[in-house]
Amino acid sequence: MELMIHSSSFLLPNIPAGEEAYALVLLNQRLPQFTPLLWQHARVRVCADGGANRVYDEMPLLFPHEDAAIVRHRFKPDVIKGDMDSIRSEVLSFYSELGTDVVDESDDQDTTDLHKCIAYINGAMPNVDKSSFCILVTGALGGRFDHEAGNLNVLHRFSTTRITLLSDECLIYLLPKTHRHEIHVNSSAEGPHCGLIPMGMPSGRTTTTGLQWDLNEAEMKFGGLVSTSNIVKAEKVTVESDADLLWTISIKKF
Amino acid sequence: MDLMIHSSSFLLPSTSAGDDHRRSLTYALVLLNQRLPKFTPLLWEHEQHKFEFAPMEEPIGSMTICLFSSQTKTPPMFAAGIRIVAFKALQQRRGISICFNAYCICLLRENLWFKPDVIKGDMDSVRSEVLNFYSDLGTDVVDESDDQDTTDLHKCIAYINGVMPNLDKSSFCILVTGALGGRFDHEAGNINVLHRFSTTRITLLSDDCLIYLLPKTHRHEIHVNFSAEGPHCGLVPMGMPSRRTTTTGLQWDLNDAEMRFGGLVSTSNIVKAEKVTVESDADLLWTISIKKF
């Protein structure tokens, strides 16, 4: 089974050369405190509909000593995509006048805003090396649970694309069963609280190293054992499972 | 298959004589260690009495359990220096108040204070003056070392079930605030508690939505109170795919549909009728949005 390596270097101020390339998707919930750092690392920044309102309203709040207009010009999304029913008209005008690509689309009930954004980025960057490209997403967690579940489902539907959901408290990404996994933990930025969650399908056999409560060919399922409130003990955590698992780790206060 | 009826009448301002189902319900309220939702005062309101709520700026512990019934009179509530909140007594005019890790809750009966009967949990988070205050009043203090296999919520639900073994489970519901949002592993652990106690009615609440389990052992009727909830809803096969789910009353009804993570999950659905029915071969989570308070 091939190895897949994971590292949250986007949480660090400087990313080592040759490491991952990022895209950033902003959904319509309060921006995490470290959003400017993600923005700076990303090659492309896509707002899903009301996510543009968040950038417009909240980026200036993260730079309270700077002029709001200057901050807004600095943090201009590359693309705004969605059905445009949440974005405020003045926000839409502001960014389209600045040159942001506005991709209007009619409601597609089978896919969430996040799904559309991931599909868009994948389509816009067809030749990118998927093993070193990661899509970072803010605003996918919290709020309405059906939205959150739909966003977690997007990770499962695009299981060959690296997608990380981020909030102020934690991050989540998929560990597909097709690979064995090495997770490099940056303890200056993340941990120690972590968990492994068999979302949607039980796991008959999961084995880990590097955790306080390691699993040894353990069965995990909703209604039984789910690894939550676990603790990262080593700089490298390994996971091997017969099922797709969600890895989650806490993010330290910025 | 037996029918299971669901209704979020605890979100409504007052019970009315006409609704038999509401009148016979008993609730327990579990407050986990997070900011309380705005409608928490409403959970204790009854008829003419409106409660003032004094939120804790700094929670002194992780959770508490209050038991109350929708039938009895509500005593007035007041906040003391250590943030005491009052709530309704049980049908027998007596209630049980349990402080888990000493988030302070006391039961009022007929304008008199009751102290908590039990303070239970990991005593690391209880301030010593709080502990002394209650143990001087005669409260039982049960120290529990951390049990790594079960979350706080799990311990709570197990305790309530143990303390009320003869309760008719079909008319008893445990309401939980503070289980959603925050760290995702906590949220997943709390959702797992719904699956582990699939024969106990447990509803997780936030400002934005509520969630409860629809066990596959029953067919379900969900009575929607449009003044308080909806229209956004979803059905989520959290632990196990569903090969066949059928619904009525939704904008995008399912008809023997397959649902699973990686495929179709019913999210951003809309409630169209006052009664939604669900029948499935798998346990599903039902979620519906809560209207702004």
Coordinates of C-alpha atoms in Angstrom, one line a residue:
Chain A
M1 CA 0.0 0.0 0.0
E2 CA 1.4 3.4 -1.0
L3 CA 2.4 5.9 1.6
M4 CA 0.6 9.3 1.9
I5 CA 2.4 12.0 3.9
H6 CA 0.5 14.8 5.6
S7 CA 1.8 18.0 7.1
S8 CA 0.1 21.2 8.1
S9 CA 2.9 23.5 7.1
F10 CA 0.3 26.1 5.9
L11 CA -0.1 26.9 9.6
L12 CA 3.6 28.0 9.8
P13 CA 4.7 31.5 8.9
N14 CA 7.2 30.3 6.3
I15 CA 6.7 27.2 4.2
P16 CA 9.8 25.3 3.2
A17 CA 10.6 25.5 -0.5
G18 CA 9.4 22.6 -2.6
E19 CA 6.5 21.8 -0.3
E20 CA 2.9 22.0 -1.0
A21 CA 1.0 24.4 -3.1
Y22 CA -2.4 25.6 -1.8
A23 CA -5.7 26.9 -2.9
L24 CA -8.0 28.6 -0.4
V25 CA -11.8 28.4 -0.3
L26 CA -13.8 30.7 2.0
L27 CA -17.3 29.7 2.9
N28 CA -19.9 31.8 4.7
Q29 CA -18.9 31.6 8.3
R30 CA -16.7 33.7 10.6
L31 CA -13.1 33.7 9.3
P32 CA -10.5 32.0 11.6
Q33 CA -7.9 34.2 13.1
F34 CA -5.2 32.8 10.9
T35 CA -7.0 33.4 7.6
P36 CA -4.5 36.1 6.4
L37 CA -1.7 33.5 6.8
L38 CA -3.6 31.0 4.7
W39 CA -4.3 33.7 2.2
Q40 CA -0.7 34.6 1.8
H41 CA 0.3 30.9 1.2
A42 CA -2.4 30.3 -1.4
R43 CA -2.0 30.4 -5.2
V44 CA -5.7 30.9 -5.7
R45 CA -8.5 32.2 -3.4
V46 CA -12.1 31.3 -4.1
C47 CA -15.0 32.7 -2.2
A48 CA -18.2 30.6 -2.2
D49 CA -21.0 33.2 -2.5
G50 CA -21.5 34.6 1.1
G51 CA -17.8 33.8 1.8
A52 CA -17.1 37.1 0.0
N53 CA -19.2 39.0 2.6
R54 CA -16.9 37.5 5.3
V55 CA -13.7 38.5 3.5
Y56 CA -15.1 42.0 3.0
D57 CA -16.4 42.5 6.5
E58 CA -13.9 40.5 8.6
M59 CA -10.5 40.9 7.0
P60 CA -10.3 44.6 8.1
L61 CA -11.2 43.5 11.6
L62 CA -8.1 41.3 11.6
F63 CA -6.0 44.4 10.9
P64 CA -7.7 47.0 13.1
H65 CA -4.8 49.5 12.8
E66 CA -5.0 49.6 9.1
D67 CA -7.4 51.5 6.8
A68 CA -10.3 49.1 5.9
A69 CA -10.2 50.0 2.2
I70 CA -6.5 49.2 2.0
V71 CA -7.0 45.8 3.7
R72 CA -9.9 45.0 1.3
H73 CA -7.8 45.8 -1.7
R74 CA -5.0 43.6 -0.4
F75 CA -7.3 40.7 0.2
K76 CA -9.1 40.5 -3.1
P77 CA -10.5 37.0 -4.0
D78 CA -9.5 35.6 -7.4
V79 CA -12.9 34.0 -7.9
I80 CA -16.4 34.4 -6.4
K81 CA -18.5 31.4 -7.2
G82 CA -22.0 30.3 -6.4
D83 CA -25.6 31.1 -7.0
M84 CA -25.1 34.6 -5.6
D85 CA -28.1 34.5 -3.3
S86 CA -26.1 35.3 -0.1
I87 CA -23.5 37.8 -1.4
R88 CA -24.4 41.4 -0.8
S89 CA -24.7 43.5 -3.9
E90 CA -22.2 46.1 -2.8
V91 CA -19.6 43.4 -2.0
L92 CA -20.2 41.8 -5.4
S93 CA -19.7 45.2 -7.2
F94 CA -16.6 46.0 -5.1
Y95 CA -14.8 42.8 -6.0
S96 CA -15.9 42.6 -9.6
E97 CA -14.7 46.2 -10.2
L98 CA -11.4 45.1 -8.7
G99 CA -11.1 42.4 -11.2
T100 CA -12.4 39.3 -9.3
D101 CA -13.8 36.6 -11.6
V102 CA -17.5 36.2 -10.8
V103 CA -18.8 32.8 -11.7
D104 CA -22.6 32.9 -11.4
E105 CA -24.4 29.6 -11.5
S106 CA -27.9 28.5 -11.1
D107 CA -28.8 26.4 -8.1
D108 CA -27.7 22.8 -8.5
Q109 CA -29.4 21.0 -5.7
D110 CA -27.2 17.9 -5.8
T111 CA -24.0 19.7 -4.8
T112 CA -23.1 22.1 -2.0
D113 CA -21.2 25.4 -2.5
L114 CA -18.0 23.7 -1.4
H115 CA -18.5 20.9 -3.9
K116 CA -18.8 23.4 -6.7
C117 CA -15.7 25.2 -5.6
I118 CA -13.6 22.0 -5.4
A119 CA -14.8 20.9 -8.8
Y120 CA -13.9 24.4 -10.1
I121 CA -10.4 24.4 -8.7
N122 CA -9.8 20.8 -9.9
G123 CA -11.0 21.9 -13.4
A124 CA -8.9 25.1 -13.4
M125 CA -5.7 23.3 -12.4
P126 CA -5.9 19.9 -14.2
N127 CA -2.2 19.4 -14.5
V128 CA -1.3 20.1 -10.9
D129 CA 0.4 17.3 -9.0
K130 CA -2.3 16.2 -6.6
S131 CA 0.1 14.7 -4.1
S132 CA 1.6 18.1 -3.3
F133 CA -1.5 20.3 -3.8
C134 CA -3.9 21.0 -1.0
I135 CA -7.2 22.9 -0.9
L136 CA -7.7 24.7 2.4
V137 CA -11.3 25.5 3.4
T138 CA -12.5 28.0 6.0
G139 CA -16.1 28.3 7.2
A140 CA -17.1 24.6 6.6
L141 CA -17.6 23.7 10.2
G142 CA -20.0 24.8 12.9
G143 CA -23.2 26.6 12.1
R144 CA -26.0 24.4 10.6
F145 CA -25.2 20.7 11.0
D146 CA -26.6 19.7 7.6
H147 CA -24.1 22.2 6.0
E148 CA -21.3 20.7 8.0
A149 CA -22.3 17.1 7.1
G150 CA -22.5 18.1 3.4
N151 CA -19.0 19.7 3.6
L152 CA -17.6 16.5 5.3
N153 CA -19.2 14.5 2.5
V154 CA -17.3 16.6 0.0
L155 CA -14.1 15.3 1.5
H156 CA -15.4 11.7 0.8
R157 CA -16.6 12.5 -2.7
F158 CA -13.3 14.0 -3.7
S159 CA -11.2 11.4 -1.9
T160 CA -8.2 11.8 -4.3
T161 CA -8.0 15.5 -3.7
R162 CA -6.3 16.8 -0.6
I163 CA -8.8 19.0 1.2
T164 CA -8.4 20.4 4.7
L165 CA -11.3 22.0 6.6
L166 CA -10.2 24.6 9.1
S167 CA -11.7 26.4 12.0
D168 CA -10.2 28.4 14.9
E169 CA -10.3 25.2 17.0
C170 CA -9.3 22.4 14.7
L171 CA -8.6 21.0 11.3
I172 CA -10.0 17.9 9.5
Y173 CA -9.0 15.9 6.5
L174 CA -9.6 12.5 5.0
L175 CA -7.2 9.6 5.3
P176 CA -8.3 7.4 2.3
K177 CA -8.2 3.7 2.9
T178 CA -6.2 3.3 -0.3
H179 CA -3.1 4.4 1.4
R180 CA -1.2 4.1 4.6
H181 CA -0.6 7.5 6.3
E182 CA 2.2 9.5 8.0
I183 CA 1.0 12.6 9.7
H184 CA 3.8 15.1 10.6
V185 CA 2.6 17.1 13.5
N186 CA 3.8 20.7 13.9
S187 CA 3.5 21.0 17.7
S188 CA 4.1 24.7 17.6
A189 CA 0.8 25.2 15.7
E190 CA -1.4 22.1 16.3
G191 CA -2.3 19.4 18.8
P192 CA -2.2 17.7 21.1
H193 CA -5.9 16.8 21.0
C194 CA -6.8 14.6 18.1
G195 CA -9.2 12.0 16.8
L196 CA -9.9 9.4 14.1
I197 CA -13.5 9.2 12.9
P198 CA -15.0 6.5 10.7
M199 CA -17.6 8.7 9.0
G200 CA -20.1 6.8 7.0
M201 CA -18.7 3.3 7.2
P202 CA -17.3 1.3 10.1
S203 CA -13.7 0.3 10.2
G204 CA -12.9 -3.4 10.8
R205 CA -9.2 -2.8 11.4
T206 CA -7.3 0.4 12.2
T207 CA -3.8 0.5 13.5
T208 CA -1.9 3.7 14.7
T209 CA 1.4 4.7 16.2
G210 CA 2.2 8.0 17.9
L211 CA -1.0 8.5 19.8
Q212 CA -1.6 8.3 23.6
W213 CA -4.3 5.6 23.0
D214 CA -3.0 3.9 19.9
L215 CA -5.2 1.5 18.0
N216 CA -4.1 -2.0 17.3
E217 CA -6.2 -3.6 14.6
A218 CA -9.1 -2.0 16.4
E219 CA -12.7 -1.9 15.2
M220 CA -14.2 1.6 15.1
K221 CA -17.8 2.6 14.4
F222 CA -20.6 4.9 15.4
G223 CA -22.4 3.1 18.2
G224 CA -19.1 1.7 19.4
L225 CA -15.6 3.0 19.6
V226 CA -14.7 6.2 17.9
S227 CA -11.3 7.6 18.7
T228 CA -11.9 11.1 20.2
S229 CA -10.1 13.1 22.9
N230 CA -7.0 11.3 21.9
I231 CA -3.5 12.9 22.3
V232 CA -0.6 13.2 19.9
K233 CA 2.5 11.9 21.6
A234 CA 5.1 11.8 18.8
E235 CA 6.0 14.2 16.0
K236 CA 5.0 11.5 13.5
V237 CA 1.6 9.7 13.7
T238 CA 1.0 6.7 11.4
V239 CA -2.5 5.4 10.5
E240 CA -3.5 2.3 8.5
S241 CA -7.1 1.3 8.1
D242 CA -9.5 -0.7 6.0
A243 CA -11.9 2.3 5.9
D244 CA -11.8 6.0 5.0
L245 CA -11.1 7.9 8.3
L246 CA -11.4 11.5 9.2
W247 CA -8.3 12.8 11.0
T248 CA -8.8 15.8 13.2
I249 CA -6.4 17.7 15.4
S250 CA -6.8 20.8 17.5
I251 CA -5.2 24.1 16.5
K252 CA -3.3 26.1 19.0
K253 CA -4.4 29.7 19.9
F254 CA -3.0 32.2 17.4
Chain B
M1 CA -42.3 -1.6 12.7
D2 CA -43.3 0.5 15.7
L3 CA -43.9 4.2 15.2
M4 CA -41.8 6.8 17.0
I5 CA -43.1 10.3 17.2
H6 CA -40.9 13.4 17.6
S7 CA -41.7 17.0 18.4
S8 CA -39.5 19.9 19.6
S9 CA -42.2 21.4 21.8
F10 CA -39.6 22.4 24.4
L11 CA -38.7 25.2 22.0
L12 CA -42.2 26.7 22.3
P13 CA -43.0 29.4 24.9
S14 CA -45.7 27.6 26.8
T15 CA -47.5 24.4 27.0
S16 CA -51.1 24.4 26.0
A17 CA -53.9 22.2 27.2
G18 CA -54.7 20.9 23.8
D19 CA -51.5 18.9 23.1
D20 CA -51.5 15.6 25.0
H21 CA -48.1 14.6 23.8
R22 CA -46.5 17.7 25.1
R23 CA -48.2 17.6 28.5
S24 CA -46.8 14.2 29.3
L25 CA -43.2 14.8 28.5
T26 CA -40.3 14.9 31.0
Y27 CA -37.1 16.5 30.1
A28 CA -33.6 16.5 31.4
L29 CA -31.3 19.3 30.4
V30 CA -27.5 18.8 30.1
L31 CA -25.4 21.8 29.7
L32 CA -21.9 21.1 28.4
N33 CA -19.0 23.5 29.0
Q34 CA -19.5 26.0 26.2
R35 CA -21.4 29.2 25.8
L36 CA -25.1 28.5 26.3
P37 CA -27.4 29.0 23.4
K38 CA -29.6 32.1 23.5
F39 CA -32.8 30.1 24.0
T40 CA -31.6 28.3 27.1
P41 CA -33.9 30.5 29.3
L42 CA -36.8 29.3 27.2
L43 CA -36.1 25.8 28.2
W44 CA -37.3 26.7 31.6
E45 CA -40.2 28.9 30.8
H46 CA -43.6 27.9 31.6
E47 CA -46.9 29.8 31.2
Q48 CA -46.8 33.1 33.0
H49 CA -43.3 32.9 34.3
K50 CA -40.5 34.3 32.1
F51 CA -37.0 33.7 33.3
E52 CA -34.1 36.1 33.4
F53 CA -30.9 34.3 32.7
A54 CA -27.5 35.3 34.1
P55 CA -25.0 33.6 31.8
M56 CA -21.8 32.3 33.3
E57 CA -18.8 34.3 32.1
E58 CA -16.5 31.7 33.3
P59 CA -18.0 28.2 33.6
I60 CA -16.9 26.6 36.7
G61 CA -17.1 23.1 35.4
S62 CA -18.1 21.1 32.4
M63 CA -21.8 20.2 32.7
T64 CA -24.9 19.9 34.6
I65 CA -28.1 18.0 34.5
C66 CA -31.5 19.4 35.4
L67 CA -34.6 17.4 35.4
F68 CA -38.0 18.9 34.9
S69 CA -41.5 18.2 33.7
S70 CA -43.7 20.2 31.5
Q71 CA -46.6 19.8 33.8
T72 CA -45.7 21.4 37.0
K73 CA -45.6 25.1 38.1
T74 CA -42.4 27.0 37.5
P75 CA -40.8 28.6 40.5
P76 CA -39.2 32.0 40.0
M77 CA -35.6 32.0 39.1
F78 CA -32.8 34.2 40.6
A79 CA -29.1 34.4 40.2
A80 CA -26.9 34.4 43.2
G81 CA -23.2 35.2 43.5
I82 CA -22.4 31.7 42.2
R83 CA -24.8 31.8 39.4
I84 CA -27.7 29.5 40.4
V85 CA -30.4 28.8 37.9
A86 CA -33.8 27.4 38.8
F87 CA -36.0 25.1 36.9
K88 CA -39.1 23.1 37.1
A89 CA -39.7 20.2 39.5
L90 CA -40.7 16.7 38.5
Q91 CA -44.2 15.4 38.4
Q92 CA -43.9 14.4 42.0
R93 CA -43.1 18.0 43.0
R94 CA -39.6 17.0 43.6
G95 CA -36.7 17.0 41.3
I96 CA -33.2 15.8 41.1
S97 CA -30.4 18.2 40.3
I98 CA -27.1 16.8 39.5
C99 CA -23.9 18.8 39.0
F100 CA -21.4 17.1 36.8
N101 CA -18.1 18.7 37.5
A102 CA -20.0 21.3 39.3
Y103 CA -21.5 23.6 36.8
C104 CA -23.8 25.0 39.3
I105 CA -27.5 24.2 39.0
C106 CA -30.0 24.1 41.8
L107 CA -33.6 23.0 41.8
L108 CA -36.3 25.3 43.1
R109 CA -39.5 24.0 44.5
E110 CA -42.2 26.3 45.7
N111 CA -39.9 29.3 46.2
L112 CA -37.5 27.3 48.3
W113 CA -34.0 26.4 47.3
F114 CA -32.9 22.9 46.9
K115 CA -29.3 22.1 46.9
P116 CA -28.0 19.7 44.3
D117 CA -28.4 16.1 45.5
V118 CA -25.2 15.1 43.9
I119 CA -22.0 16.7 42.5
K120 CA -20.3 14.1 40.4
G121 CA -17.3 14.0 38.1
D122 CA -13.7 14.9 37.9
M123 CA -13.2 17.3 40.8
D124 CA -10.3 19.1 39.0
S125 CA -12.6 21.7 37.6
V126 CA -14.7 22.4 40.7
R127 CA -13.7 25.5 42.6
S128 CA -13.1 24.5 46.2
E129 CA -15.5 27.2 47.6
V130 CA -18.3 25.9 45.4
L131 CA -17.6 22.3 46.6
N132 CA -17.5 23.4 50.2
F133 CA -20.7 25.5 49.9
Y134 CA -22.7 22.5 48.6
S135 CA -21.1 19.8 50.8
D136 CA -21.9 22.0 53.8
L137 CA -25.5 22.0 52.7
G138 CA -25.4 18.2 52.6
T139 CA -24.8 17.5 48.9
D140 CA -23.2 14.2 48.1
V141 CA -19.9 14.6 46.4
V142 CA -18.9 11.8 44.1
D143 CA -15.3 12.0 42.9
E144 CA -14.7 10.2 39.6
S145 CA -11.4 9.8 37.9
D146 CA -11.3 10.3 34.2
D147 CA -12.6 7.4 32.3
Q148 CA -10.9 7.6 28.9
D149 CA -13.3 5.3 27.2
T150 CA -16.3 7.5 27.7
T151 CA -16.9 11.2 27.2
D152 CA -18.5 13.5 29.7
L153 CA -21.7 13.4 27.9
H154 CA -21.7 9.6 27.8
K155 CA -21.2 9.6 31.6
C156 CA -24.0 12.0 32.0
I157 CA -26.5 10.0 29.9
A158 CA -25.5 6.8 31.7
Y159 CA -26.1 8.5 35.0
I160 CA -29.5 9.9 34.1
N161 CA -30.6 6.5 32.8
G162 CA -29.3 4.9 36.0
V163 CA -31.0 7.4 38.2
M164 CA -34.4 7.1 36.5
P165 CA -34.6 3.5 35.6
N166 CA -38.4 3.3 35.7
L167 CA -39.0 6.2 33.4
D168 CA -41.1 5.7 30.3
K169 CA -38.5 6.3 27.7
S170 CA -41.0 7.2 25.0
S171 CA -41.9 10.4 26.9
F172 CA -38.5 11.3 28.3
C173 CA -36.0 13.3 26.4
I174 CA -32.6 14.5 27.3
L175 CA -31.7 18.0 25.8
V176 CA -28.1 18.8 25.5
T177 CA -26.5 22.2 24.8
G178 CA -22.8 22.8 24.0
A179 CA -22.2 19.5 22.2
L180 CA -21.7 21.0 18.8
G181 CA -19.2 23.3 17.3
G182 CA -15.8 23.7 18.9
R183 CA -13.3 20.8 18.5
F184 CA -14.5 18.4 15.9
D185 CA -13.4 15.3 17.9
H186 CA -15.6 16.4 20.8
E187 CA -18.5 16.9 18.4
A188 CA -18.0 13.5 16.9
G189 CA -17.7 11.9 20.3
N190 CA -21.0 13.6 21.3
I191 CA -22.7 12.4 18.2
N192 CA -21.5 8.9 18.9
V193 CA -23.2 9.1 22.3
L194 CA -26.5 9.4 20.4
H195 CA -25.7 6.1 18.6
R196 CA -24.5 4.4 21.7
F197 CA -27.7 5.2 23.6
S198 CA -30.0 4.6 20.6
T199 CA -33.0 3.7 22.9
T200 CA -32.7 7.0 24.8
R201 CA -34.2 10.2 23.3
I202 CA -31.3 12.7 23.2
T203 CA -31.4 16.0 21.3
L204 CA -28.3 18.1 20.7
L205 CA -29.0 21.8 20.5
S206 CA -27.1 24.8 19.2
D207 CA -28.2 28.4 18.2
D208 CA -28.4 27.2 14.6
C209 CA -29.9 23.7 14.7
L210 CA -30.9 20.6 16.6
I211 CA -29.9 17.0 15.9
Y212 CA -31.3 13.6 17.1
L213 CA -31.1 10.0 16.1
L214 CA -33.8 8.2 14.1
P215 CA -33.1 4.6 15.0
K216 CA -33.7 2.1 12.2
T217 CA -35.8 0.0 14.6
H218 CA -38.7 2.3 14.1
R219 CA -40.5 4.3 11.5
H220 CA -40.6 8.0 12.3
E221 CA -43.0 10.9 12.4
I222 CA -41.5 14.3 13.0
H223 CA -43.9 17.1 14.0
V224 CA -42.3 20.4 12.9
N225 CA -43.1 23.6 14.8
F226 CA -42.6 26.2 12.1
S227 CA -42.6 29.0 14.6
A228 CA -39.5 27.7 16.1
E229 CA -37.7 25.5 13.6
G230 CA -37.0 24.8 10.0
P231 CA -37.2 25.0 7.1
H232 CA -33.6 23.8 6.5
C233 CA -33.1 20.1 7.4
G234 CA -31.1 17.1 6.6
L235 CA -30.8 13.3 7.0
V236 CA -27.3 12.0 7.7
P237 CA -26.2 8.3 7.6
M238 CA -23.4 8.8 10.1
G239 CA -22.2 5.4 10.9
M240 CA -23.3 3.2 8.2
P241 CA -24.7 3.6 4.7
S242 CA -28.4 3.4 4.1
R243 CA -29.5 1.2 1.2
R244 CA -33.2 2.3 1.4
T245 CA -34.6 5.5 2.9
T246 CA -38.0 6.8 2.2
T247 CA -39.4 10.1 3.4
T248 CA -42.5 12.3 3.0
G249 CA -42.9 16.0 3.8
L250 CA -39.6 17.3 2.4
Q251 CA -38.9 19.3 -0.7
W252 CA -36.6 16.6 -2.0
D253 CA -38.2 13.5 -0.6
L254 CA -36.3 10.2 -0.8
N255 CA -37.9 7.2 -2.3
D256 CA -36.1 4.0 -1.4
A257 CA -33.0 6.0 -1.9
E258 CA -29.4 5.0 -1.1
M259 CA -27.5 7.4 1.1
R260 CA -23.9 7.2 2.2
F261 CA -20.8 9.3 2.7
G262 CA -19.0 9.5 -0.6
G263 CA -22.4 9.6 -2.3
L264 CA -25.8 11.1 -1.6
V265 CA -26.3 12.6 1.9
S266 CA -29.5 14.6 2.3
T267 CA -28.4 18.1 3.3
S268 CA -29.8 21.6 2.5
N269 CA -33.2 19.9 2.3
I270 CA -36.4 21.9 3.1
V271 CA -39.3 20.9 5.3
K272 CA -42.6 21.3 3.3
A273 CA -45.2 19.8 5.6
E274 CA -46.0 20.0 9.3
K275 CA -45.4 16.3 9.5
V276 CA -42.3 14.6 8.1
T277 CA -42.0 10.8 7.9
V278 CA -38.8 8.8 7.7
E279 CA -38.3 5.1 7.2
S280 CA -34.8 3.6 6.7
D281 CA -32.8 0.5 7.0
A282 CA -30.0 2.4 8.8
D283 CA -29.8 4.7 11.8
L284 CA -30.0 8.3 10.6
L285 CA -29.3 11.7 12.2
W286 CA -32.2 14.1 11.7
T287 CA -31.2 17.8 11.8
I288 CA -33.3 20.9 11.4
S289 CA -32.5 24.6 11.7
I290 CA -33.7 26.6 14.6
K291 CA -35.2 30.0 13.9
K292 CA -33.6 33.1 15.3
F293 CA -34.6 33.9 18.9

